[in-house]
mmCIF file of C-alpha atoms in Angstrom:
data_model
loop_
_atom_site.group_PDB
_atom_site.id
_atom_site.type_symbol
_atom_site.label_atom_id
_atom_site.label_comp_id
_atom_site.label_asym_id
_atom_site.label_seq_id
_atom_site.Cartn_x
_atom_site.Cartn_y
_atom_site.Cartn_z
ATOM 1 C CA UNK A 1 7.771 -16.065 5.771
ATOM 2 C CA UNK A 2 5.244 -13.044 6.673
ATOM 3 C CA UNK A 3 1.736 -12.751 6.902
ATOM 4 C CA UNK A 4 0.023 -9.364 5.938
ATOM 5 C CA UNK A 5 -3.666 -8.463 6.670
ATOM 6 C CA UNK A 6 -4.974 -5.166 5.684
ATOM 7 C CA UNK A 7 -7.935 -3.082 7.258
ATOM 8 C CA UNK A 8 -9.438 0.418 7.253
ATOM 9 C CA UNK A 9 -11.185 0.243 4.026
ATOM 10 C CA UNK A 10 -14.729 1.822 3.485
ATOM 11 C CA UNK A 11 -17.051 3.750 1.688
ATOM 12 C CA UNK A 12 -16.277 7.600 1.470
ATOM 13 C CA UNK A 13 -16.985 10.913 -0.161
ATOM 14 C CA UNK A 14 -15.206 12.791 -2.722
ATOM 15 C CA UNK A 15 -12.685 14.680 -1.183
ATOM 16 C CA UNK A 16 -12.455 12.904 1.842
ATOM 17 C CA UNK A 17 -9.341 11.257 3.941
ATOM 18 C CA UNK A 18 -8.945 7.563 4.998
ATOM 19 C CA UNK A 19 -6.137 5.499 6.377
ATOM 20 C CA UNK A 20 -5.628 2.010 5.696
ATOM 21 C CA UNK A 21 -3.123 -0.087 7.589
ATOM 22 C CA UNK A 22 -0.941 -3.430 7.118
ATOM 23 C CA UNK A 23 -0.255 -5.682 10.214
ATOM 24 C CA UNK A 24 2.537 -7.899 9.317
ATOM 25 C CA UNK A 25 3.488 -11.078 11.295
ATOM 26 C CA UNK A 26 7.076 -12.243 12.195
ATOM 27 C CA UNK A 27 10.281 -10.537 13.428
ATOM 28 C CA UNK A 28 11.795 -9.557 9.806
ATOM 29 C CA UNK A 29 9.520 -6.818 9.091
ATOM 30 C CA UNK A 30 12.033 -3.939 9.388
ATOM 31 C CA UNK A 31 13.988 -5.868 6.969
ATOM 32 C CA UNK A 32 11.299 -5.796 3.976
ATOM 33 C CA UNK A 33 10.499 -3.350 1.418
ATOM 34 C CA UNK A 34 6.833 -2.563 1.403
ATOM 35 C CA UNK A 35 4.427 -1.495 -1.205
ATOM 36 C CA UNK A 36 1.117 -0.699 -1.689
ATOM 37 C CA UNK A 37 -0.976 -1.719 -5.090
ATOM 38 C CA UNK A 38 -4.670 -1.619 -6.107
ATOM 39 C CA UNK A 39 -6.982 -3.028 -8.434
ATOM 40 C CA UNK A 40 -10.140 -1.310 -9.727
ATOM 41 C CA UNK A 41 -12.918 -3.794 -11.556
ATOM 42 C CA UNK A 42 -11.880 -4.684 -15.016
ATOM 43 C CA UNK A 43 -8.370 -3.005 -14.452
ATOM 44 C CA UNK A 44 -4.638 -4.563 -13.866
ATOM 45 C CA UNK A 45 -3.171 -4.318 -10.559
ATOM 46 C CA UNK A 46 -1.299 -1.060 -10.017
ATOM 47 C CA UNK A 47 1.385 0.590 -8.099
ATOM 48 C CA UNK A 48 0.400 3.370 -5.434
ATOM 49 C CA UNK A 49 3.311 3.657 -3.411
ATOM 50 C CA UNK A 50 6.396 1.836 -1.960
ATOM 51 C CA UNK A 51 8.819 2.306 1.103
ATOM 52 C CA UNK A 52 12.006 1.052 1.621
ATOM 53 C CA UNK A 53 13.410 -0.740 4.919
ATOM 54 C CA UNK A 54 14.375 2.201 6.146
ATOM 55 C CA UNK A 55 11.805 4.586 5.662
ATOM 56 C CA UNK A 56 13.799 7.599 3.664
ATOM 57 C CA UNK A 57 12.861 6.128 0.000
ATOM 58 C CA UNK A 58 9.001 6.518 -0.850
ATOM 59 C CA UNK A 59 8.217 6.427 -4.324
ATOM 60 C CA UNK A 60 4.564 6.952 -5.438
ATOM 61 C CA UNK A 61 2.651 6.525 -8.641
ATOM 62 C CA UNK A 62 1.936 10.081 -10.471
ATOM 63 C CA UNK A 63 -1.836 9.587 -10.110
ATOM 64 C CA UNK A 64 -1.478 9.717 -6.011
ATOM 65 C CA UNK A 65 1.412 12.026 -5.568
ATOM 66 C CA UNK A 66 0.813 14.617 -3.229
ATOM 67 C CA UNK A 67 -2.266 13.359 -2.107
ATOM 68 C CA UNK A 68 -1.225 10.186 -0.387
ATOM 69 C CA UNK A 69 1.155 9.169 1.960
ATOM 70 C CA UNK A 70 2.970 5.869 2.689
ATOM 71 C CA UNK A 71 4.685 5.082 6.512
ATOM 72 C CA UNK A 72 5.775 2.541 8.433
ATOM 73 C CA UNK A 73 6.075 1.802 12.254
ATOM 74 C CA UNK A 74 8.848 -1.209 12.178
ATOM 75 C CA UNK A 75 8.309 -1.163 16.151
ATOM 76 C CA UNK A 76 4.658 -2.251 15.190
ATOM 77 C CA UNK A 77 4.971 -4.093 12.431
ATOM 78 C CA UNK A 78 2.722 -2.114 10.587
ATOM 79 C CA UNK A 79 2.643 -0.422 7.128
ATOM 80 C CA UNK A 80 0.228 2.866 6.348
ATOM 81 C CA UNK A 81 -1.281 4.548 3.492
ATOM 82 C CA UNK A 82 -3.062 7.932 4.721
ATOM 83 C CA UNK A 83 -5.367 9.017 1.697
ATOM 84 C CA UNK A 84 -6.197 12.679 1.212
ATOM 85 C CA UNK A 85 -8.389 14.393 -1.515
ATOM 86 C CA UNK A 86 -10.206 10.907 -2.552
ATOM 87 C CA UNK A 87 -11.364 10.653 -5.914
ATOM 88 C CA UNK A 88 -13.808 7.957 -7.358
ATOM 89 C CA UNK A 89 -10.976 6.583 -9.501
ATOM 90 C CA UNK A 90 -9.345 5.725 -6.305
ATOM 91 C CA UNK A 91 -11.776 3.397 -5.851
ATOM 92 C CA UNK A 92 -10.427 -0.432 -6.116
ATOM 93 C CA UNK A 93 -8.890 -3.139 -3.637
ATOM 94 C CA UNK A 94 -5.900 -2.010 -2.073
ATOM 95 C CA UNK A 95 -3.059 -4.555 -0.956
ATOM 96 C CA UNK A 96 -0.168 -4.253 0.519
ATOM 97 C CA UNK A 97 2.660 -6.312 -0.129
ATOM 98 C CA UNK A 98 6.283 -7.457 1.357
ATOM 99 C CA UNK A 99 9.497 -7.831 -0.542
ATOM 100 C CA UNK A 100 12.478 -8.839 1.372
ATOM 101 C CA UNK A 101 14.948 -8.428 -1.672
ATOM 102 C CA UNK A 102 14.342 -4.536 -1.588
ATOM 103 C CA UNK A 103 12.192 -1.752 -2.914
ATOM 104 C CA UNK A 104 10.170 -2.216 -6.251
ATOM 105 C CA UNK A 105 6.986 -0.854 -8.107
ATOM 106 C CA UNK A 106 6.614 -3.784 -10.128
ATOM 107 C CA UNK A 107 3.628 -6.176 -8.440
ATOM 108 C CA UNK A 108 5.478 -8.996 -9.824
ATOM 109 C CA UNK A 109 8.214 -8.775 -7.650
ATOM 110 C CA UNK A 110 6.734 -8.708 -4.707
ATOM 111 C CA UNK A 111 6.920 -12.164 -2.266
ATOM 112 C CA UNK A 112 4.058 -11.932 -0.065
ATOM 113 C CA UNK A 113 0.619 -10.207 -0.176
ATOM 114 C CA UNK A 114 -2.106 -9.577 1.714
ATOM 115 C CA UNK A 115 -6.157 -10.078 1.378
ATOM 116 C CA UNK A 116 -6.885 -6.583 0.197
ATOM 117 C CA UNK A 117 -9.012 -3.881 1.803
ATOM 118 C CA UNK A 118 -11.790 -2.111 -0.448
ATOM 119 C CA UNK A 119 -11.980 1.225 -0.825
ATOM 120 C CA UNK A 120 -14.753 2.974 -2.417
ATOM 121 C CA UNK A 121 -15.110 6.962 -3.037
ATOM 122 C CA UNK A 122 -18.572 8.060 -3.974
ATOM 123 C CA UNK A 123 -18.909 10.895 -6.639
#
C-alpha cells in the first residue's frame, strides 16, 4: 500500500522548464517501479516516462524523449520529472503511479495513482 501526492505543476510559457514531484508514503517505495502519465482534455491518458526500482531503466514516450528526465530519490521516497523545452501540447494533468510488480509503460498495469498536478504551457 502506498499513497502518492504530486506537486509542482503550474502555468509556464513555451520553451520554459518545470520540475514536478511525487511524494510517496510507506517504506517500500524503493522496491516499486514508478511512472509518469498525463491526460489532456478530450484525450486518453498516455505514457510519459517510467523508471525501475534501481533507476537504471528509464523508457520515455517519443514525444518527450530528449526533453524530459525522470529520476527518483529512494532515500526521500520521491519521484521527479524534469521537463525542458515545454510546448503547448505538453499541457495536461500529470499523474505519478506505482507498480510493485515492476516497470510497465501501460497505465492499466499500475496499481497506485496520485491525484495529479496540472501543467499548462501557453503559446
